[in-house]
CSV table of C-alpha atoms in Angstrom, one decimal:
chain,number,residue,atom,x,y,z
A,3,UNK,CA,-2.5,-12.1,-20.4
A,4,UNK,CA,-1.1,-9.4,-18.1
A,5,UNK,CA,-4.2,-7.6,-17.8
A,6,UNK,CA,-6.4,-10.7,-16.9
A,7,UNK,CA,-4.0,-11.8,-14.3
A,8,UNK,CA,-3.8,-8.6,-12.8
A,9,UNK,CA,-0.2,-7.9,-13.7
A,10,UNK,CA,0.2,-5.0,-15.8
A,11,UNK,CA,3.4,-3.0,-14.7
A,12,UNK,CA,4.4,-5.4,-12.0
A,13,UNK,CA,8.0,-6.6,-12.2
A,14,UNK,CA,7.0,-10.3,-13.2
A,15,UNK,CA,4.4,-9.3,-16.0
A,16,UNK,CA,4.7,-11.1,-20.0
A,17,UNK,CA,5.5,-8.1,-21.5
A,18,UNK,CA,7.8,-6.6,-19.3
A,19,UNK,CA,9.6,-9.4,-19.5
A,20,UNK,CA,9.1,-9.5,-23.1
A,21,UNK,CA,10.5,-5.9,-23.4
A,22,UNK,CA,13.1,-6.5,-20.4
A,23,UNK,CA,11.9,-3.3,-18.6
A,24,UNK,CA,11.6,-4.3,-14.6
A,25,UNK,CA,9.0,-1.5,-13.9
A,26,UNK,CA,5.9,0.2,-15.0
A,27,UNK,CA,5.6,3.8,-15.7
A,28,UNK,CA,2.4,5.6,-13.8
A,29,UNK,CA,1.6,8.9,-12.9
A,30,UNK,CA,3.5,12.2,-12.9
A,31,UNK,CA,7.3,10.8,-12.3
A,32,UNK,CA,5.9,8.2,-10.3
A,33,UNK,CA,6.7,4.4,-11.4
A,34,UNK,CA,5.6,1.0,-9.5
A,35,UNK,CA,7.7,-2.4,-8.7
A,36,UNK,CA,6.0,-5.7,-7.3
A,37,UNK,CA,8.0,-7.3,-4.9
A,38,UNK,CA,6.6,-11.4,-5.1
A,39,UNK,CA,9.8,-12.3,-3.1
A,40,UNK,CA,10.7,-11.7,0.5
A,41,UNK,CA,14.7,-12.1,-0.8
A,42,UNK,CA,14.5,-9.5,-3.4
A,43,UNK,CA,13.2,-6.6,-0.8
A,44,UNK,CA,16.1,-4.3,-0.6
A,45,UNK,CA,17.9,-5.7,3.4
A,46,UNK,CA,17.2,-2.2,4.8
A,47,UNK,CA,13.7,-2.7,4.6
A,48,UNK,CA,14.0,-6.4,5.8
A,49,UNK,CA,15.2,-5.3,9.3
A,50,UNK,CA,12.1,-4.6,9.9
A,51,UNK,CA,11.0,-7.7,10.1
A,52,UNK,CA,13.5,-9.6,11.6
A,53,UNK,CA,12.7,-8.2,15.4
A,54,UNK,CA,9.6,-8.7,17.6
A,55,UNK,CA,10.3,-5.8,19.3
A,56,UNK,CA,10.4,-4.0,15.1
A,57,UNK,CA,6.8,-2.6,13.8
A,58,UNK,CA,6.5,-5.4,11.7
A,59,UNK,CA,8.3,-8.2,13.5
A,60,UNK,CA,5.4,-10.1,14.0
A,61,UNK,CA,4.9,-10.8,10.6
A,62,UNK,CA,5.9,-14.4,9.1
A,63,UNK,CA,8.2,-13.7,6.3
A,64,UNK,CA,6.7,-16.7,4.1
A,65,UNK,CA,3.3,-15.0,4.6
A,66,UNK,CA,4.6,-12.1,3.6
A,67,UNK,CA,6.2,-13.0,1.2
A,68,UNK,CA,3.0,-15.0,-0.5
A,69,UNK,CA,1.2,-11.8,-0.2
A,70,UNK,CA,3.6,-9.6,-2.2
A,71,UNK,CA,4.4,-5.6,-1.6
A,72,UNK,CA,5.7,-3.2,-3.8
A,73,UNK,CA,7.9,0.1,-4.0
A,74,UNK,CA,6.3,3.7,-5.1
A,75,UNK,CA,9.7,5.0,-7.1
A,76,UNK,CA,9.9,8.6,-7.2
A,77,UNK,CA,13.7,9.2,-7.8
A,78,UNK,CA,16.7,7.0,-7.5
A,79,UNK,CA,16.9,8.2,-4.3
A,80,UNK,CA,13.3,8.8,-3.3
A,81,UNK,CA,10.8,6.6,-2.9
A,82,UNK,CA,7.7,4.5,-0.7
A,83,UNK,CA,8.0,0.9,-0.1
A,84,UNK,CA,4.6,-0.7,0.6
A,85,UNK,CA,4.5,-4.1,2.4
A,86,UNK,CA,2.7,-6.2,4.6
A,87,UNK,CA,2.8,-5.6,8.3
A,88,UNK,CA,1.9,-8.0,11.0
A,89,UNK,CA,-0.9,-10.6,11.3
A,90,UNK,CA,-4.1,-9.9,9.3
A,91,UNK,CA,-7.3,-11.3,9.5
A,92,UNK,CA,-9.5,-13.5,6.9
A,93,UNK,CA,-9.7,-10.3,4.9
A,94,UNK,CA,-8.0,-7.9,6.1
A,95,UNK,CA,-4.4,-7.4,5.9
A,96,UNK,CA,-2.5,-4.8,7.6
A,97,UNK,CA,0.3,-3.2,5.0
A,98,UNK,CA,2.9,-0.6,6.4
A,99,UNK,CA,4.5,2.2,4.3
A,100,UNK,CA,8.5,3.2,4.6
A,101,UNK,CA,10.0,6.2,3.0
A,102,UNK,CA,13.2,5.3,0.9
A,103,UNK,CA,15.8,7.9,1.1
A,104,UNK,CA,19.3,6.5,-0.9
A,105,UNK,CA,18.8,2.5,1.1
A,106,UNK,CA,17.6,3.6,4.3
A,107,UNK,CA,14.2,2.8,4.9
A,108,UNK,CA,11.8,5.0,7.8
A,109,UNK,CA,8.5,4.0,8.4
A,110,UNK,CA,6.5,6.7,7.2
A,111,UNK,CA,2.7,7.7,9.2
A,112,UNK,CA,-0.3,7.9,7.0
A,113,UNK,CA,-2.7,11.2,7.3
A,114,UNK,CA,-5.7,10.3,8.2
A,115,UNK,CA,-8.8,11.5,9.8
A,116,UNK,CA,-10.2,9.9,12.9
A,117,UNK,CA,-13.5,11.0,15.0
A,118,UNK,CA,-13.4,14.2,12.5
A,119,UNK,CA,-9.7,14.8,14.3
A,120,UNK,CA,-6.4,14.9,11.7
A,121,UNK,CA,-4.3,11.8,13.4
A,122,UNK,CA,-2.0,9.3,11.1
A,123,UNK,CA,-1.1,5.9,11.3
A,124,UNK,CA,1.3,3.3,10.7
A,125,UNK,CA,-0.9,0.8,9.0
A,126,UNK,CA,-3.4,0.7,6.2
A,127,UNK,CA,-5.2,-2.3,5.4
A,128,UNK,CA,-5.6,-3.8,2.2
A,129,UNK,CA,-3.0,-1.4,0.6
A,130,UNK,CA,-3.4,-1.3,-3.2
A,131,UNK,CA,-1.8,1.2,-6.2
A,132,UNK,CA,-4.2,2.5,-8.0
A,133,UNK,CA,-2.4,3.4,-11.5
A,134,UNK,CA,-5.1,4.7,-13.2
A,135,UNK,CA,-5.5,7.3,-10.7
A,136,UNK,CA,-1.9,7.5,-9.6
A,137,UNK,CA,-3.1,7.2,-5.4
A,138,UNK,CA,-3.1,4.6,-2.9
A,139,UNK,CA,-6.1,2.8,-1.8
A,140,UNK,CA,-6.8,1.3,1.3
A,141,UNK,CA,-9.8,-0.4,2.0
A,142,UNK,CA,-10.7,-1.8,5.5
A,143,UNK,CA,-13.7,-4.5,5.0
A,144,UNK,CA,-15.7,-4.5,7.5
A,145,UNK,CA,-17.2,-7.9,6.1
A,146,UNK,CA,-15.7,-10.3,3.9
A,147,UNK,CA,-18.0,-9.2,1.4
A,148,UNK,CA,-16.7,-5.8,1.6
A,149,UNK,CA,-20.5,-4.3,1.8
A,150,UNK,CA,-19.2,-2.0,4.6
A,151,UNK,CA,-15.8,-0.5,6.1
A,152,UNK,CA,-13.6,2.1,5.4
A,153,UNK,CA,-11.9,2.8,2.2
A,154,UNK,CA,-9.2,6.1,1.9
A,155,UNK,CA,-7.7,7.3,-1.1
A,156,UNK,CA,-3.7,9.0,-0.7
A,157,UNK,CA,-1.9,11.0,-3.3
A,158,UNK,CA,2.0,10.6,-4.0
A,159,UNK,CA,3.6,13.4,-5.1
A,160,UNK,CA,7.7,14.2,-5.0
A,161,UNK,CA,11.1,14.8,-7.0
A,162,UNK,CA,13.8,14.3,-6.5
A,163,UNK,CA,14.3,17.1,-3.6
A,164,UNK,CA,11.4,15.6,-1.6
A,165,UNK,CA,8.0,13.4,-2.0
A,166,UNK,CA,4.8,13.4,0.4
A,167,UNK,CA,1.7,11.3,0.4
A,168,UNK,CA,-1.3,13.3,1.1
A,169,UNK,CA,-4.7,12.1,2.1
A,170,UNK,CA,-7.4,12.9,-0.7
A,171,UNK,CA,-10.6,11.4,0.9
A,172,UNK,CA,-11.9,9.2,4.0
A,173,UNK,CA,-15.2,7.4,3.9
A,174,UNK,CA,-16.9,4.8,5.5
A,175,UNK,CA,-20.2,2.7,4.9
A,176,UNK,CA,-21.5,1.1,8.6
A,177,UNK,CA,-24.3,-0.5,6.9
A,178,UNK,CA,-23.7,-4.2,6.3
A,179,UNK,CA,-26.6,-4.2,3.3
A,180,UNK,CA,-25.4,-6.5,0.7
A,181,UNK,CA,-24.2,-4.0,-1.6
A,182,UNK,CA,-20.5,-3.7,-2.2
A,183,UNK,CA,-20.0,-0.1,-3.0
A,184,UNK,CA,-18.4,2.3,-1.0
A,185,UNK,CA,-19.5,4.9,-3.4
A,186,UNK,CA,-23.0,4.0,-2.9
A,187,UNK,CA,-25.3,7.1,-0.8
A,188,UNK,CA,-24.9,5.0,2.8
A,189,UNK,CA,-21.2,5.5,2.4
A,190,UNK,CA,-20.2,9.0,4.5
A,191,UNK,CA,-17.6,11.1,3.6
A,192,UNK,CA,-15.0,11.9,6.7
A,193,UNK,CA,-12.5,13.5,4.8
């Protein structure tokens, strides 16, 4: 049942439940939590959504809260909280990243590449763990189809003296052609 609803390793799957274990193990030290709840996101991250004037303080917290986040642990002191950041559109949602170091919470810039320049951001949209893979996946639809846009693929790496996440690869499809994959020969490679 957890694998048809999507659910493996997140905190409210069956058998986690069934085994009492409140995360899933993935990757080299690396081990996902869903958040589902607004109220169970540790306060330190919260602040940053109780402000306007905060980076995601125009978000509503129900809507955020409906769309779920979830924390990258590296350590019990180290780790990357993933969670929806401001207003998106029909299908594209704007997720920020903050760096947990003991309960304080930083927002943490995203390498990226933009016009063939290195830059980062503080955004990624449509912000997925990929556990199979152990990276994060962001993929900017340029159609609700998602025939075209952006996708970029970040590694996660630390211990418990440090942790990083790297950019792996950058590519974008401009072609709105009915096919949905960003793998596909119309899809160049930035990065």
């Amino acid at each position: 049942m957890d694998e048809a609803q999507g659910r493996i390793g997140d905190a409210d799957a069956l058998q986690l439940a069934l085994d009492g274990v409140g995360a899933g193990g993935v990757g080299d030290g690396v081990s996902a939590v869903a958040w589902r709840r607004l109220n169970r996101v540790p306060g330190g991250l919260v602040t940053y959504y109780n402000f306007e004037d905060r980076l995601c303080g125009q978000m509503d917290t129900a809507l955020a809260s409906r769309i779920g986040g979830f924390e990258l642990q590296i350590s019990d002191d180290l780790g990357f909280a993933v969670f929806p950041c401001t207003l998106g559109g029909a299908y594209n949602q704007p997720f920020a990243v903050f760096q947990r170091s003991g309960s304080a919470y930083t927002p943490y810039m995203l390498p990226v590449v933009s016009d063939g320049n290195p830059s980062v951001v503080y955004l990624a949209f449509n912000l997925e763990w990929n556990e199979s893979t152990g990276e994060l996946v962001s993929f900017f639809k340029g159609r609700g189809i998602g025939d075209c846009g952006e996708i970029r693929r970040w590694s996660v790496q630390g211990d418990e003296f440090g942790a990083s996440i790297d950019l792996v690869s950058s590519r974008v499809k401009d072609s709105c052609d009915g096919v949905a994959e960003l793998d596909a020969p119309a899809c160049v490679s930035v990065w």
